[in-house]
XYZ file of C-alpha atoms in Angstrom:
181
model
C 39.236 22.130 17.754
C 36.625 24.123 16.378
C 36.423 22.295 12.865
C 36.955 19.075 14.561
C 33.710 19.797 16.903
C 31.672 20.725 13.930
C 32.157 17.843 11.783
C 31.297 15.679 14.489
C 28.174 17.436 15.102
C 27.714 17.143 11.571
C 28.295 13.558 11.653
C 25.826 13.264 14.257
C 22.979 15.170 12.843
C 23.312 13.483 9.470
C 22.947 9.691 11.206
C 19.997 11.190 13.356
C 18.509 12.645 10.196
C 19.258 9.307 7.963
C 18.031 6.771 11.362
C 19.876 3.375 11.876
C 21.503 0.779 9.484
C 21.589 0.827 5.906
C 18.407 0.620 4.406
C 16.689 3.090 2.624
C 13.984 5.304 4.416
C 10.817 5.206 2.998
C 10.268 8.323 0.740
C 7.037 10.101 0.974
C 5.276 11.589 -1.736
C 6.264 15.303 -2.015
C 9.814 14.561 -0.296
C 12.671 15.359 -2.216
C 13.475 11.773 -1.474
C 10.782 10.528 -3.171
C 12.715 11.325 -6.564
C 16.118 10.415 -5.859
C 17.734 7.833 -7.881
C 20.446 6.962 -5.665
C 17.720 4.853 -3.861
C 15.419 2.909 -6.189
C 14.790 -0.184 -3.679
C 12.779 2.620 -1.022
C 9.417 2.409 -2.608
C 7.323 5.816 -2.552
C 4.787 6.119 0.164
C 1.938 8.326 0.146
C 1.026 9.644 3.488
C -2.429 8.501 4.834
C -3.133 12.660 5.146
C -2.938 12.993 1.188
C -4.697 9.485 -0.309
C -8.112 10.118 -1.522
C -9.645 6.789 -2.875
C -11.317 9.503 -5.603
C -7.855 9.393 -7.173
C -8.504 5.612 -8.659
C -12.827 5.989 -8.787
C -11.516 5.043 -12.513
C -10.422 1.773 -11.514
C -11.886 -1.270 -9.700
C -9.495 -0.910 -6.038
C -8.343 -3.710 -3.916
C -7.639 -1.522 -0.557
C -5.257 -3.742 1.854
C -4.271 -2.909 5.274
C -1.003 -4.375 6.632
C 1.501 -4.152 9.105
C 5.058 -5.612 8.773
C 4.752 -7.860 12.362
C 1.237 -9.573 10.330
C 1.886 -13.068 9.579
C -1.158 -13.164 7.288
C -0.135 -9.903 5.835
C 3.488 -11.131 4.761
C 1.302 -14.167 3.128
C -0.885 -11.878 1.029
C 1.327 -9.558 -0.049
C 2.598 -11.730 -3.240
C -0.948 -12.357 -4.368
C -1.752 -9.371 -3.866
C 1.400 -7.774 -6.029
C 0.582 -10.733 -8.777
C -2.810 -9.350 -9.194
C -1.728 -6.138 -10.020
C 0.871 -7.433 -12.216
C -1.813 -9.784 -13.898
C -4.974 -7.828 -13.700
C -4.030 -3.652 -13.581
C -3.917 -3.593 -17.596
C -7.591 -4.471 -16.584
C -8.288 -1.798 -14.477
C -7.115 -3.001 -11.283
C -5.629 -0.900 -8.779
C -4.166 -2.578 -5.696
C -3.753 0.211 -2.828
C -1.637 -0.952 -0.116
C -1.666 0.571 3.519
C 0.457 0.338 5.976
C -0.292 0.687 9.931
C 3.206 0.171 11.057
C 3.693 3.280 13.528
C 7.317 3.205 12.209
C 7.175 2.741 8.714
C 10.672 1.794 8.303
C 9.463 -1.371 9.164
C 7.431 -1.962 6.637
C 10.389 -0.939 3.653
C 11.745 -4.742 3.072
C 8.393 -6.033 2.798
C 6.904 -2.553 0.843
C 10.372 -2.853 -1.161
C 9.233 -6.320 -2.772
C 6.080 -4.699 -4.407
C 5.299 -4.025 -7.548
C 5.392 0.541 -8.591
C 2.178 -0.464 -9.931
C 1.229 -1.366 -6.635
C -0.124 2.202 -4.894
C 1.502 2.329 -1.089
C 0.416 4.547 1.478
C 1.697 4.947 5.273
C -0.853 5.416 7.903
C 1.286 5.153 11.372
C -1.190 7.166 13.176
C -3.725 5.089 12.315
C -6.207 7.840 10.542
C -7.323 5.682 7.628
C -7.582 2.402 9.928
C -9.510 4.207 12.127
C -12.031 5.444 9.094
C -12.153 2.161 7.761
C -12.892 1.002 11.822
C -10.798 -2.157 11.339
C -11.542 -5.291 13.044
C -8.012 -7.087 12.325
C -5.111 -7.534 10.033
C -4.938 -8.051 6.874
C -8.201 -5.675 5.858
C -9.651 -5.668 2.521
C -12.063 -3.445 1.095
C -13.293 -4.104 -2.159
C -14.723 -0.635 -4.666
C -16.333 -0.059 -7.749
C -15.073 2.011 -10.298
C -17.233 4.972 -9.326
C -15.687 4.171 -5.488
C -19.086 2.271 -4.302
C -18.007 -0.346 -1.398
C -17.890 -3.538 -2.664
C -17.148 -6.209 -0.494
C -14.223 -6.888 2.207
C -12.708 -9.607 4.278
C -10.783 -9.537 7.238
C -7.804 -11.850 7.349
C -6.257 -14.466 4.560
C -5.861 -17.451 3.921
C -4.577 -19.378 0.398
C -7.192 -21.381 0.377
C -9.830 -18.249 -0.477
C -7.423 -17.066 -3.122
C -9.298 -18.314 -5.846
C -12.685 -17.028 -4.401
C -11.817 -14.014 -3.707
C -9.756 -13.494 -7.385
C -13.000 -13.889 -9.135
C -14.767 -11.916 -6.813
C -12.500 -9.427 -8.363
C -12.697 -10.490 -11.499
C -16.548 -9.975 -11.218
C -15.785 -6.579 -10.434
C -13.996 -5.754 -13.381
C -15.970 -7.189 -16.096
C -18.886 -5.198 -14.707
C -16.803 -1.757 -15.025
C -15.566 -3.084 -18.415
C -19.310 -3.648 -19.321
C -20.812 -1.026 -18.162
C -17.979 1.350 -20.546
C -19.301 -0.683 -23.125
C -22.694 -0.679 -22.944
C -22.581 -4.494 -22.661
């Protein structure tokens, strides 16, 4: 009776500690998780505590706030990822964060991009709250040496192309200035 009690309290524990259904959790940065083969479709999140924007003042950054509810979000999330794919070898650096406060939520939409693609989990809101956002999606646009460079608040396809060679803009002046162009 004894054994039998125990492995069910095992049982229990381990589908408390592993959540609902059968996707994979999101693994954190840090987390033993994060390095675990067995489950290459949970993308690694960094946790809004430990991203410093310093990390990429190397690159030009494309900083996206998104939630996994946001319409608009769901429709800027491909360009977004295709940039990075088209544009990183550039210096691009596409930083995606997401304000779901469970970010479970977010792992079939997180799952789709890119490991180019930089993801970070703010559920408490810390980094929305720095960045004092006024609606979903958020961009914020940086320099290489992390100056602010532009944002826009919401997307549509139609300011795709705009807003690509706003970017583009961005990084020819980084790749000129390395030059001495």
């Amino acid at each position: 009776m004894k054994n039998t009690l125990l492995l069910l309290s095992l049982l229990v524990l381990g589908q408390l500690a592993t959540g609902p259904g059968t996707g994979a959790a999101p693994a954190l940065a840090g987390d033993p998780a994060a390095s675990d083969s067995s489950t290459p479709e949970a993308p690694t999140l960094i946790s809004a505590e430990d991203f410093l924007l310093a990390d990429h003042y190397d690159k030009v950054v494309v900083m996206d706030f998104w939630a996994s509810w946001c319409e608009p979000c769901a429709q800027a999330l491909p360009w977004l990822a295709g940039l990075q794919e088209r544009l990183g070898d550039q210096g691009l650096q596409i930083i995606m964060i997401n304000v779901d406060r469970d970010p479970k939520a977010a792992l079939p939409m997180a799952a789709q991009l890119p490991p180019t693609v930089v993801q970070v989990s703010d559920p408490k809101g810390n980094l929305a709250a720095e960045y004092k956002l006024e609606g979903l999606p958020s961009t914020f646009l940086f320099t290489r040496q992390g100056d602010p460079a532009g944002s826009h608040v919401g997307f549509q396809a139609k300011d795709m192309a705009e807003r690509e060679a706003e970017i583009q803009a961005l990084l020819q002046k980084g790749s000129e200035d390395e030059h001495g162009f």
